[in-house]
JSON list of C-alpha atoms in Angstrom, two decimals:
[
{"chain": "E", "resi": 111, "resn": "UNK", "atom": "CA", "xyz": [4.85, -15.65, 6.59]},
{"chain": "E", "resi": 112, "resn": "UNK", "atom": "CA", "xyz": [3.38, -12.30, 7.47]},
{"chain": "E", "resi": 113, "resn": "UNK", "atom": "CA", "xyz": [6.60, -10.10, 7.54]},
{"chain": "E", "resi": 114, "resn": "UNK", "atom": "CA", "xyz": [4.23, -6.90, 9.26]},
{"chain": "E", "resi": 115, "resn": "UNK", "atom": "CA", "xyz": [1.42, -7.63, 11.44]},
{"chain": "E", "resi": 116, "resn": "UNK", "atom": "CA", "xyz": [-1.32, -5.12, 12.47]},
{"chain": "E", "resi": 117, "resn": "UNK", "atom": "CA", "xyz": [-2.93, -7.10, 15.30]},
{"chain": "E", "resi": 118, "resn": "UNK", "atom": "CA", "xyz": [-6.36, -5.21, 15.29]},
{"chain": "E", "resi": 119, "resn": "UNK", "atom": "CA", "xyz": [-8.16, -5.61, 12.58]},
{"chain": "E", "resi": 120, "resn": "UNK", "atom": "CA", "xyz": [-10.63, -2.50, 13.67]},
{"chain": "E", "resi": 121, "resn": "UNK", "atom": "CA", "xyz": [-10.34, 0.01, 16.58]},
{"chain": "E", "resi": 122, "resn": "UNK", "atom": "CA", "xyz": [-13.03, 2.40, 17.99]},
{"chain": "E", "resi": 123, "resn": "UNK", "atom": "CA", "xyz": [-11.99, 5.67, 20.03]},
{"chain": "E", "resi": 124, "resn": "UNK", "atom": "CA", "xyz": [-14.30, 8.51, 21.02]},
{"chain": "E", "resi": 125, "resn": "UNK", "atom": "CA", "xyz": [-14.18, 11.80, 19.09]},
{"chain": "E", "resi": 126, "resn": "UNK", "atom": "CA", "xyz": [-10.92, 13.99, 21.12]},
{"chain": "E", "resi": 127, "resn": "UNK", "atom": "CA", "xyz": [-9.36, 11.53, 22.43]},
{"chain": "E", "resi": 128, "resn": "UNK", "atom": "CA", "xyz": [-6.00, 9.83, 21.31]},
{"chain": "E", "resi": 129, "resn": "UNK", "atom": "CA", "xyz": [-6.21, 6.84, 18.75]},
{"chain": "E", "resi": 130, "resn": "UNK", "atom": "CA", "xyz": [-3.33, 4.47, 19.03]},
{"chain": "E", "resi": 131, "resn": "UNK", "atom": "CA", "xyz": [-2.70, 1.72, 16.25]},
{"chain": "E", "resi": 132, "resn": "UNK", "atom": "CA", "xyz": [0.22, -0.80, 16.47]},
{"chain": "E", "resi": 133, "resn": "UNK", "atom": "CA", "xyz": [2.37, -2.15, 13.98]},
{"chain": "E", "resi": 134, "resn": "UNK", "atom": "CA", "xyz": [4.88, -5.75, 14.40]},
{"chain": "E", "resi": 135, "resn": "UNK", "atom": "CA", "xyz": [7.35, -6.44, 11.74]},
{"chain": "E", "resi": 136, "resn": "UNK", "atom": "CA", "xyz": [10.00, -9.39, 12.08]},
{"chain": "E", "resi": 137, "resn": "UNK", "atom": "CA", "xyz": [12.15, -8.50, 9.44]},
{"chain": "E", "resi": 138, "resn": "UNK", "atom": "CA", "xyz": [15.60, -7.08, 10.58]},
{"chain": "E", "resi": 139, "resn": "UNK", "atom": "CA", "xyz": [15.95, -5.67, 7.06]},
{"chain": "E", "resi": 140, "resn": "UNK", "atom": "CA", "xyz": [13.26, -2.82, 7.21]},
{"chain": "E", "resi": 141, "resn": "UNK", "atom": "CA", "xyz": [14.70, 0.26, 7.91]},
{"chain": "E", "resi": 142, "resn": "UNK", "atom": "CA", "xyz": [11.75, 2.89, 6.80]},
{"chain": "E", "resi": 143, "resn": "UNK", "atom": "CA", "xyz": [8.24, 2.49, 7.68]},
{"chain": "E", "resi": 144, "resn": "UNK", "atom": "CA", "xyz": [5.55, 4.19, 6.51]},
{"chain": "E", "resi": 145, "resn": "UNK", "atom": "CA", "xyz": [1.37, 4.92, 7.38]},
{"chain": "E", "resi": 146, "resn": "UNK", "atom": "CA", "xyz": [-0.73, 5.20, 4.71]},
{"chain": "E", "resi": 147, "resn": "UNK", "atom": "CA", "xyz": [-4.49, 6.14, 4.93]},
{"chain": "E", "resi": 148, "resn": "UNK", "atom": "CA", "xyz": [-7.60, 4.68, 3.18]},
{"chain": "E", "resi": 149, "resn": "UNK", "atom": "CA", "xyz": [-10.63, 5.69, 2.52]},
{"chain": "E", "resi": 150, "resn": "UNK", "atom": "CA", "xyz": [-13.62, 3.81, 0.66]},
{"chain": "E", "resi": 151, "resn": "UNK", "atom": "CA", "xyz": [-13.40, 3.92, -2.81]},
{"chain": "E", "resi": 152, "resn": "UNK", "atom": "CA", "xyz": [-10.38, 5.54, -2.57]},
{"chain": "E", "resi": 153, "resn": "UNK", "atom": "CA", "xyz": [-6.79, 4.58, -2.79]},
{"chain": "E", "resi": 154, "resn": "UNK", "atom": "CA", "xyz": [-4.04, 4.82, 0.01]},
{"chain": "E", "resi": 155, "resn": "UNK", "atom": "CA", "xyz": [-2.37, 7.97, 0.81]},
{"chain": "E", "resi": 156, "resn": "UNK", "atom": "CA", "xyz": [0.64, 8.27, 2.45]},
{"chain": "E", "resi": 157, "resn": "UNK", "atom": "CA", "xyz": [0.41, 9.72, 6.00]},
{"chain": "E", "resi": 158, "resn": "UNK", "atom": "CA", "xyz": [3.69, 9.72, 7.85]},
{"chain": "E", "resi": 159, "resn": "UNK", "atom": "CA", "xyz": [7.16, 8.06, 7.64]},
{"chain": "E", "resi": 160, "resn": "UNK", "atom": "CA", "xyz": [10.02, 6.97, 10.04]},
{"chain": "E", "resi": 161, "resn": "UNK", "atom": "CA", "xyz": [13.39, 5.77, 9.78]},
{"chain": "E", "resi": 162, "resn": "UNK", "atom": "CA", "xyz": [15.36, 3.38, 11.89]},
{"chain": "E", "resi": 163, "resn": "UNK", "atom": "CA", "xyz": [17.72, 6.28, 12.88]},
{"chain": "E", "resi": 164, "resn": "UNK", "atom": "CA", "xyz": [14.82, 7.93, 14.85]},
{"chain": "E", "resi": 165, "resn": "UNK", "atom": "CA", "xyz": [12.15, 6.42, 17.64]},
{"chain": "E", "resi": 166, "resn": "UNK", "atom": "CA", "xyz": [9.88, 9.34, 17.08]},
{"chain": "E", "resi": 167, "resn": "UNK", "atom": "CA", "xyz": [8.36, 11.66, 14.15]},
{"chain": "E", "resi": 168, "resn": "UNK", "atom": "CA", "xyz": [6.00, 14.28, 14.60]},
{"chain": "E", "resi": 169, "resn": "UNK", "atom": "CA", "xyz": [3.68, 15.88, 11.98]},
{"chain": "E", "resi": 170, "resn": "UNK", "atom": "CA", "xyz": [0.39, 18.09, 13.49]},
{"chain": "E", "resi": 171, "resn": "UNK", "atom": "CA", "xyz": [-2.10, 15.55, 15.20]},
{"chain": "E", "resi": 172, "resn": "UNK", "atom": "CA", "xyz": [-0.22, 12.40, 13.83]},
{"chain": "E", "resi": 173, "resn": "UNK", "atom": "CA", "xyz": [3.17, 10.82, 16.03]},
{"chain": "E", "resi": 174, "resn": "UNK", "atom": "CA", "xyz": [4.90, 7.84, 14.43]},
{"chain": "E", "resi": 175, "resn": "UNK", "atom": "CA", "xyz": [7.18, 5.70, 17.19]},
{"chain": "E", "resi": 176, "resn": "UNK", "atom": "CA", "xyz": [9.92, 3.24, 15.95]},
{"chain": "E", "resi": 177, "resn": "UNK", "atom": "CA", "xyz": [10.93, 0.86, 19.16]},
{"chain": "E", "resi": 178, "resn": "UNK", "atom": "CA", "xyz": [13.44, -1.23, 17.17]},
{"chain": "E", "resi": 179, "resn": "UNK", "atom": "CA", "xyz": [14.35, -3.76, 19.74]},
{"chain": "E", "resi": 180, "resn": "UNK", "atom": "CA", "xyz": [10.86, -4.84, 20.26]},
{"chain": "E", "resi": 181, "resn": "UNK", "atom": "CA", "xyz": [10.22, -4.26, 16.06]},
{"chain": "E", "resi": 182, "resn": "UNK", "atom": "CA", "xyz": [7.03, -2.63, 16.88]},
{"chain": "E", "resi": 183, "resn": "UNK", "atom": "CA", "xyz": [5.99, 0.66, 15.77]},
{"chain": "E", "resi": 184, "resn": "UNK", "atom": "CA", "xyz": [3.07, 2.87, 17.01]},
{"chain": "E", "resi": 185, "resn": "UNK", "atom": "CA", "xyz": [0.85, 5.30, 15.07]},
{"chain": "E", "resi": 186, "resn": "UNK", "atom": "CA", "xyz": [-0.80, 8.38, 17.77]},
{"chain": "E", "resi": 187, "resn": "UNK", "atom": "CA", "xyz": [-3.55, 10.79, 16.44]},
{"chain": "E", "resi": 188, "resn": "UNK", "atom": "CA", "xyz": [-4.41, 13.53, 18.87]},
{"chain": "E", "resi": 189, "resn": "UNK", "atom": "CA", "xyz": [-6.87, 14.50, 19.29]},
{"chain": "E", "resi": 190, "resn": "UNK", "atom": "CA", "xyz": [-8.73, 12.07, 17.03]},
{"chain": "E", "resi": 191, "resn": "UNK", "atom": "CA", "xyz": [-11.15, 13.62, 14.99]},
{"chain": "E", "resi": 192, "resn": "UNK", "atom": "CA", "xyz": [-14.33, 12.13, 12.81]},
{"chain": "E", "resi": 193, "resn": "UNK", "atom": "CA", "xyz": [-12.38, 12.61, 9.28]},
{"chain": "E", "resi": 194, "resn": "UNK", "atom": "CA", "xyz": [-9.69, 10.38, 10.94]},
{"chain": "E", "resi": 195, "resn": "UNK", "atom": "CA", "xyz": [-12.12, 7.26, 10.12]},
{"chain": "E", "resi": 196, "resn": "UNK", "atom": "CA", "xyz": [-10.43, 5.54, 7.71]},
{"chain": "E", "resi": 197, "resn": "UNK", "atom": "CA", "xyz": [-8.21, 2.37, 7.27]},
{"chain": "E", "resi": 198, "resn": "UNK", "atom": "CA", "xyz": [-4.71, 2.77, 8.19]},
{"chain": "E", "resi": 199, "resn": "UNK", "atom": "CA", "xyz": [-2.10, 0.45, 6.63]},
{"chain": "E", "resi": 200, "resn": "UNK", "atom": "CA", "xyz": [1.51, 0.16, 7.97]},
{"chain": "E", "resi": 201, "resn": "UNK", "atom": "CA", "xyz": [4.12, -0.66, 5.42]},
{"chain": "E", "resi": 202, "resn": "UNK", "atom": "CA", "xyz": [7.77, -1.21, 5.46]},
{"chain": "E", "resi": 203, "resn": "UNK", "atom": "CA", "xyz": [11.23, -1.18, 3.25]},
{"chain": "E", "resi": 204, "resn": "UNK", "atom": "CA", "xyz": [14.45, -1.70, 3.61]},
{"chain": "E", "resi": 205, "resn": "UNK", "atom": "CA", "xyz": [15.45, 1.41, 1.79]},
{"chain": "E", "resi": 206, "resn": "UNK", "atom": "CA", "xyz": [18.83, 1.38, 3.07]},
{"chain": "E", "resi": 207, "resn": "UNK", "atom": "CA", "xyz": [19.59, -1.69, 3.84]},
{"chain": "E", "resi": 208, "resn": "UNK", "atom": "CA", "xyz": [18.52, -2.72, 0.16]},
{"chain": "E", "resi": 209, "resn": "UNK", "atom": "CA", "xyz": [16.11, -5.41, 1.89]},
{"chain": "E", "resi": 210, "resn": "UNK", "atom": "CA", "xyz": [13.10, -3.16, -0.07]},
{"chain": "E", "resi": 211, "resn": "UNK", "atom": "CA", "xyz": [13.65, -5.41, -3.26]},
{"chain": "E", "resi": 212, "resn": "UNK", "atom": "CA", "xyz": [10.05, -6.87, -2.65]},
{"chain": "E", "resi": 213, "resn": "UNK", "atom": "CA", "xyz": [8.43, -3.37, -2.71]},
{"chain": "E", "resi": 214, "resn": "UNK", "atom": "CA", "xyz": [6.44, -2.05, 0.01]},
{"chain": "E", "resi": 215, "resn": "UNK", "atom": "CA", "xyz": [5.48, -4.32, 2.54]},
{"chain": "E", "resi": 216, "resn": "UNK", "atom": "CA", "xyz": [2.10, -3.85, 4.06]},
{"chain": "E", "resi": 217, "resn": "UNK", "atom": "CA", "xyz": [-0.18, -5.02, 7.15]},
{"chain": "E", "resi": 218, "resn": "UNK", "atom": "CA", "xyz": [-3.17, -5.84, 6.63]},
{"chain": "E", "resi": 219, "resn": "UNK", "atom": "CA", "xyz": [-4.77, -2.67, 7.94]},
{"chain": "E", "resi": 220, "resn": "UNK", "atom": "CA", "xyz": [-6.65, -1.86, 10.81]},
{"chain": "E", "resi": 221, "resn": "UNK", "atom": "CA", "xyz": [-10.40, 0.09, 10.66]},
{"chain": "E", "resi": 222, "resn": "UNK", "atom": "CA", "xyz": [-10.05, 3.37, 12.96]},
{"chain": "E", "resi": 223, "resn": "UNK", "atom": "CA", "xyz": [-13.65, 4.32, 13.89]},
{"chain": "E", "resi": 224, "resn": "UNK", "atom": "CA", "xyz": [-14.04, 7.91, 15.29]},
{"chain": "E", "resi": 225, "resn": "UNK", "atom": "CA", "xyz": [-17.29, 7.55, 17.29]},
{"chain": "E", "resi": 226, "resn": "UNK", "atom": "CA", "xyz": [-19.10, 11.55, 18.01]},
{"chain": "P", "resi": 297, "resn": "UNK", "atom": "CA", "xyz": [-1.04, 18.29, -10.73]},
{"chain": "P", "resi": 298, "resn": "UNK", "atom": "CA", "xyz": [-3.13, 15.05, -11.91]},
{"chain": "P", "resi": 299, "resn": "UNK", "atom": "CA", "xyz": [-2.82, 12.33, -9.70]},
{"chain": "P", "resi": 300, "resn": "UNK", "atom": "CA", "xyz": [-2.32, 8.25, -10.39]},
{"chain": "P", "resi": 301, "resn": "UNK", "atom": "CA", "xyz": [-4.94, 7.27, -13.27]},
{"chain": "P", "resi": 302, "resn": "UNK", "atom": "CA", "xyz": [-6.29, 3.87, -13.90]},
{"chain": "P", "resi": 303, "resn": "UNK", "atom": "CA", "xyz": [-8.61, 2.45, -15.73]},
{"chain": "P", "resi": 304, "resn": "UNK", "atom": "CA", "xyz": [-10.75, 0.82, -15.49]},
{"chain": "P", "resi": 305, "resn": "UNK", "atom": "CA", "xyz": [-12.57, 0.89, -12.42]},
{"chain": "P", "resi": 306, "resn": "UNK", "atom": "CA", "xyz": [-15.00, -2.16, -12.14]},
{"chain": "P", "resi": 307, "resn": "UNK", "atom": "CA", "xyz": [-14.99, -4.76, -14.53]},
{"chain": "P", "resi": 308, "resn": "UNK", "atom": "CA", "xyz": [-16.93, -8.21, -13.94]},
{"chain": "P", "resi": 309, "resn": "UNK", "atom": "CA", "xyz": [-15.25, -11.35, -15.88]},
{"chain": "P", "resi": 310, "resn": "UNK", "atom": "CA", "xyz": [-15.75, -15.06, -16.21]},
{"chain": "P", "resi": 311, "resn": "UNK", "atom": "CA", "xyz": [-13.39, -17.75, -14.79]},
{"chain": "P", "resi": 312, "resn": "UNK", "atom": "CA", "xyz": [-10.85, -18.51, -17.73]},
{"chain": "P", "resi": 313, "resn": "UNK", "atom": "CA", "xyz": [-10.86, -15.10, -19.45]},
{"chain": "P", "resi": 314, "resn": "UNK", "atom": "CA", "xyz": [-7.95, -12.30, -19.07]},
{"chain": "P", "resi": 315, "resn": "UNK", "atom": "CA", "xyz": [-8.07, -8.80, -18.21]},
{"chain": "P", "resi": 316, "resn": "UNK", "atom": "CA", "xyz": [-5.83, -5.91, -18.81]},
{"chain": "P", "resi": 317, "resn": "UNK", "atom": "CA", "xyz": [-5.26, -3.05, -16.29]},
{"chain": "P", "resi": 318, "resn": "UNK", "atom": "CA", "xyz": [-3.95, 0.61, -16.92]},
{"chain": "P", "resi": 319, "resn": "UNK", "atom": "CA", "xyz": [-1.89, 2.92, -14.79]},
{"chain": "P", "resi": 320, "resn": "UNK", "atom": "CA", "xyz": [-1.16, 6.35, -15.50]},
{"chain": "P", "resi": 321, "resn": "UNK", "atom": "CA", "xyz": [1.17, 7.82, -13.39]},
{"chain": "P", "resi": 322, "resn": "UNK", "atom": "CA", "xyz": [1.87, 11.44, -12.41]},
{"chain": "P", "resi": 323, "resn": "UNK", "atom": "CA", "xyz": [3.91, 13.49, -14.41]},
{"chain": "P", "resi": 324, "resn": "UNK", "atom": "CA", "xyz": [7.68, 12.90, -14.28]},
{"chain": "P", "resi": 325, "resn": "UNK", "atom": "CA", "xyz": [7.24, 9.97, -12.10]},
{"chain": "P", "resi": 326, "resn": "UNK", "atom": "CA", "xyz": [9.31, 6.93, -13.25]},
{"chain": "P", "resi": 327, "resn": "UNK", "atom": "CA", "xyz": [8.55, 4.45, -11.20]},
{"chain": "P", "resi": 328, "resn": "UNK", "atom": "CA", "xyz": [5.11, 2.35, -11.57]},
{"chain": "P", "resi": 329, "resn": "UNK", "atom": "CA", "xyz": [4.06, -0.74, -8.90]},
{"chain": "P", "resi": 330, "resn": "UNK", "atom": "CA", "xyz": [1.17, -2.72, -8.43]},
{"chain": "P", "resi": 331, "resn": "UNK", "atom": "CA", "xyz": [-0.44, -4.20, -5.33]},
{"chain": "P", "resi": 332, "resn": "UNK", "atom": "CA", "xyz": [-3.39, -6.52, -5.03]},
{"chain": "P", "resi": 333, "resn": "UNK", "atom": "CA", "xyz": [-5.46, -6.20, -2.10]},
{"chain": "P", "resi": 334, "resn": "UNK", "atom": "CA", "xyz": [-7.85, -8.71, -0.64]},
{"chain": "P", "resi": 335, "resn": "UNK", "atom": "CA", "xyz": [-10.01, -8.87, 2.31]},
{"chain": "P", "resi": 336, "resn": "UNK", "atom": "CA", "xyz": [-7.83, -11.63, 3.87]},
{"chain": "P", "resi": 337, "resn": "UNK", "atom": "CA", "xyz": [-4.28, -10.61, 2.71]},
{"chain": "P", "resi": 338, "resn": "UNK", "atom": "CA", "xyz": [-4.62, -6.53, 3.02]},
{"chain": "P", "resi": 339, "resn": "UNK", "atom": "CA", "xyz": [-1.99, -5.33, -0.08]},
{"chain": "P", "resi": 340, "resn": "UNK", "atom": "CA", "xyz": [0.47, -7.94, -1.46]},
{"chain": "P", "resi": 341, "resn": "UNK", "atom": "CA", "xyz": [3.11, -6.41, -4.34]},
{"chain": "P", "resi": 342, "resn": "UNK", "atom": "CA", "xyz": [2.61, -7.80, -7.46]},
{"chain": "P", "resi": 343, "resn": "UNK", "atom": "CA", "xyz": [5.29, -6.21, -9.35]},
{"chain": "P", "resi": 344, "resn": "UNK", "atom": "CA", "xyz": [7.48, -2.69, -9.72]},
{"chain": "P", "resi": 345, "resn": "UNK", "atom": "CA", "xyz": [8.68, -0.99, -13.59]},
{"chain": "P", "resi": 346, "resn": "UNK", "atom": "CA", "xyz": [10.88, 1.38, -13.48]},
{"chain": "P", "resi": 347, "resn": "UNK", "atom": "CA", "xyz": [12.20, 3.01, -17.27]},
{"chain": "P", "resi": 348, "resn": "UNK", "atom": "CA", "xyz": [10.04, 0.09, -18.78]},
{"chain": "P", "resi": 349, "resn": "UNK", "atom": "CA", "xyz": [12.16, -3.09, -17.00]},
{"chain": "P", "resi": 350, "resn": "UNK", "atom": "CA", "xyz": [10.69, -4.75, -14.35]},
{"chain": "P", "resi": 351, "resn": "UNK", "atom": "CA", "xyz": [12.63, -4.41, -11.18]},
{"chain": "P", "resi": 352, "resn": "UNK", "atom": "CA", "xyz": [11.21, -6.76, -9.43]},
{"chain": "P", "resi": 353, "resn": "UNK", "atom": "CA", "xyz": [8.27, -9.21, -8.66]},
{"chain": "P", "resi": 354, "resn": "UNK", "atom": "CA", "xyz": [6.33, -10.31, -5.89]},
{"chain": "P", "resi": 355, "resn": "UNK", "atom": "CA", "xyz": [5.20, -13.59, -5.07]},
{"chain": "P", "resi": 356, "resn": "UNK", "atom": "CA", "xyz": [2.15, -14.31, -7.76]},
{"chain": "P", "resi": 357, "resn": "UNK", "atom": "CA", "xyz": [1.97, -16.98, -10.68]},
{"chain": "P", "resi": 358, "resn": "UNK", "atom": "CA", "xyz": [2.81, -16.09, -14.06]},
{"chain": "P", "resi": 359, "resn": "UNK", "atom": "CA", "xyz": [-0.64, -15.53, -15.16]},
{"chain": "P", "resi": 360, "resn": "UNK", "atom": "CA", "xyz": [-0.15, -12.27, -13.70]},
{"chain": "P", "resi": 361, "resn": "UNK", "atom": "CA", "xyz": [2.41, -10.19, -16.02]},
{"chain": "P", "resi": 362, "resn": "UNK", "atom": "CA", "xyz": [2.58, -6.54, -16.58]},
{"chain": "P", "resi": 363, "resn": "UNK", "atom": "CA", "xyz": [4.51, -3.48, -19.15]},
{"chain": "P", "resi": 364, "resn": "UNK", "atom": "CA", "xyz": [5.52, -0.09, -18.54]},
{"chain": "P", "resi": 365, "resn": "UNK", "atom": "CA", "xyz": [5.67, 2.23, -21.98]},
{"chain": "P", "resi": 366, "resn": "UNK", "atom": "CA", "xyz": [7.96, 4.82, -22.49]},
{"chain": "P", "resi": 367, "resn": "UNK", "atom": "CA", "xyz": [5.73, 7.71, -21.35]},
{"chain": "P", "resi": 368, "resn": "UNK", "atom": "CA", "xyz": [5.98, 5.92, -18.05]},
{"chain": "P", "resi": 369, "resn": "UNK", "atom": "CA", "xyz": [2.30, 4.50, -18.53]},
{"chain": "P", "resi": 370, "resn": "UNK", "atom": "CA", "xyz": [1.47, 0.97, -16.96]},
{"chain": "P", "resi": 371, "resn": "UNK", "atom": "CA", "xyz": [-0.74, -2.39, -17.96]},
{"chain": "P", "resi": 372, "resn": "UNK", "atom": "CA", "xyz": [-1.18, -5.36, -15.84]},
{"chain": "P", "resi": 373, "resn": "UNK", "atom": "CA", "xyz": [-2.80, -8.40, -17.27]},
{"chain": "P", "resi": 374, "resn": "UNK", "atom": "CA", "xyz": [-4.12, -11.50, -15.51]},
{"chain": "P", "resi": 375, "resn": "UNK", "atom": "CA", "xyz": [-4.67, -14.50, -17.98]},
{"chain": "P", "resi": 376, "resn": "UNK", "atom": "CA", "xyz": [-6.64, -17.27, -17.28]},
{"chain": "P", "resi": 377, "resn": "UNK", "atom": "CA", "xyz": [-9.04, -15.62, -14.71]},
{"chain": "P", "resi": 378, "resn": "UNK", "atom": "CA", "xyz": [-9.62, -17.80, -11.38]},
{"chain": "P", "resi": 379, "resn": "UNK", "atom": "CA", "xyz": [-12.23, -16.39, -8.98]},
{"chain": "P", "resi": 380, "resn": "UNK", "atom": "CA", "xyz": [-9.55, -15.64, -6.31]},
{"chain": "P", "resi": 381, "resn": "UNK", "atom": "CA", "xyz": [-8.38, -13.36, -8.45]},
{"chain": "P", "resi": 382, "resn": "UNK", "atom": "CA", "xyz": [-11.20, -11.01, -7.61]},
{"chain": "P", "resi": 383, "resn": "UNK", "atom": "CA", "xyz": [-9.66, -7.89, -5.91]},
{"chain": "P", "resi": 384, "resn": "UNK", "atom": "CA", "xyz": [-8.73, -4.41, -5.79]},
{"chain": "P", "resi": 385, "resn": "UNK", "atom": "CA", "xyz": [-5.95, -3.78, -7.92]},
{"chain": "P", "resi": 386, "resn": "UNK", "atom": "CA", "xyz": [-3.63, -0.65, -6.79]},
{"chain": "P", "resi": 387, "resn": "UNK", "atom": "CA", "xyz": [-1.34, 0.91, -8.83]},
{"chain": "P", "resi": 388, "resn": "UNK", "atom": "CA", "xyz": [1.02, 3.36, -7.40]},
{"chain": "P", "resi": 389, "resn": "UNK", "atom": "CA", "xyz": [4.01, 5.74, -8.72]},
{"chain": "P", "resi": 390, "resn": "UNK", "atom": "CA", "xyz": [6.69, 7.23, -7.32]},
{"chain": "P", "resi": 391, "resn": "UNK", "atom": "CA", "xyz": [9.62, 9.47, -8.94]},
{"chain": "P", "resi": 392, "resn": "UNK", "atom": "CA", "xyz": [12.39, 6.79, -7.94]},
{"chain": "P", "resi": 393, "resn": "UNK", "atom": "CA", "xyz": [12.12, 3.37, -7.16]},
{"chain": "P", "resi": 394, "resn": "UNK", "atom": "CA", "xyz": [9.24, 2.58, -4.68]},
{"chain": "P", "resi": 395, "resn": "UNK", "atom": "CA", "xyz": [11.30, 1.02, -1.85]},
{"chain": "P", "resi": 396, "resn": "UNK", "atom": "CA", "xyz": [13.78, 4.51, -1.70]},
{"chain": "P", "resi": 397, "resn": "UNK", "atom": "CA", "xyz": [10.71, 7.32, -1.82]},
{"chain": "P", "resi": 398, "resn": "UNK", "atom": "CA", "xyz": [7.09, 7.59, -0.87]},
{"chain": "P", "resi": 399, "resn": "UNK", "atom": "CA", "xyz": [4.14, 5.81, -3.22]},
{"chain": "P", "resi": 400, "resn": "UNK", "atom": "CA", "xyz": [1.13, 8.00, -4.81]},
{"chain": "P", "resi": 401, "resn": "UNK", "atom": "CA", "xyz": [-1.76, 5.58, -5.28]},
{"chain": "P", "resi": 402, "resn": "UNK", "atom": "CA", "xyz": [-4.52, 5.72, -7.84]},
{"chain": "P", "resi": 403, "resn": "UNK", "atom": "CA", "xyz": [-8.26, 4.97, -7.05]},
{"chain": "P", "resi": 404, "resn": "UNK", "atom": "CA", "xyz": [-7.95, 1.05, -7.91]},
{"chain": "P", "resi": 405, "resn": "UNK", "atom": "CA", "xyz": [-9.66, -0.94, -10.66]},
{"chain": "P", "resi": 406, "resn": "UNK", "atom": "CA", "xyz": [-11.85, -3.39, -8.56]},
{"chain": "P", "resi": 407, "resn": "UNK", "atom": "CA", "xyz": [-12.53, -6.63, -10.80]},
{"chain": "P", "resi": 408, "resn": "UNK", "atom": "CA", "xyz": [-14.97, -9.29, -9.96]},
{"chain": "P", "resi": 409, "resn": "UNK", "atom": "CA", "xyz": [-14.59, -13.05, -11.58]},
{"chain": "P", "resi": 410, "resn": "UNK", "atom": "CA", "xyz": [-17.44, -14.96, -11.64]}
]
């Protein structure tokens, strides 16, 4: 049973616009969710976190929202930029709830493409 | 400061041999986990150490074990090879445990069983 789904397995946006990747989780344990960032060759890095005490976090072109009564969080790049082509996992813990036992939880990743 | 280590990075082995993986983490991190990922599963957590126990273990069969030494460095070994086994193996560090504070991952050790 996938615990976090990432519906799209690849997404395509033009160069300046606003990429938007989605994230479902079912597990009412997860309180912290993560992005991480992958390139070929490479492993992930981390990108930006939430908790489940916020909806929204901020950090230069990349906005992570948390809607916890629909379990779905949302990943916003503006403007998106040709670097930004990468796979982007979304993870999830319960770091406070102590449901993170298992690790990190991860989705299976979507495939941003940043088209010139 | 050096990032997550591991070695090697492409091996090819046969159905029914065993392979050891190492980690090394970054400096004064405690905390060493492992993920496999697959085409069709994305990253799946194999297992966490933390101060050389094992915290705790993800959903894989015992042919799949791993150590942590006490300069915080990692193996994983897979015994008894099966061709699914062929993957990207991810190992990632963190100061505390990895559900409580943000993973560092190394480049992978890709291994192909034929």
């Amino acid at each position: 049973d996938q615990q976090v789904k990432q519906n799209s397995p690849s997404l395509s946006v033009q160069e300046g616009r606003i990429s938007i990747l989605n994230c479902d989780y079912t597990n009412s344990m997860f309180d912290y969710f993560l992005w991480y960032k992958k390139y070929p060759a490479e492993g992930p890095t981390f990108l930006i976190s939430i908790s489940s005490i916020k909806d929204k976090n901020e950090d230069g072109r990349f906005t992570v929202f948390l809607n916890k009564s629909a379990k779905h969080l949302s990943l916003h790049i503006v403007p998106s930029q040709p670097g930004d082509s990468a796979v982007y996992f979304c993870a999830a813990t319960g770091m406070y709830s102590g449901g993170g036992a298992d690790g990190l939880t991860f989705g299976k990743g979507t495939h941003l493409i940043i088209q010139p | 400061k050096a990032g997550v280590t591991q070695t090697p990075r492409y091996l090819i082995k046969t159905r029914g041999q065993q392979v050891t993986l190492s980690c090394s983490p970054i400096s004064g991190h405690r905390s060493v986990s492992w993920y496999q990922q697959t085409p069709g599963q994305g990253l799946q957590f194999l297992f966490e150490y933390f101060s050389e126990t094992q915290r705790n273990k993800g959903n894989f069969p015992g042919r799949f074990s791993g150590r942590q030494f006490s300069n915080s460095r990692s193996e994983m070994n897979v015994s008894t090879l099966e061709l699914g086994d062929s993957a990207l193996y991810l190992c990632a560090s963190s100061l505390g445990y990895s559900g409580a504070n943000v993973l560092t991952f190394g480049a992978g050790s890709r291994l192909t069983v034929l």
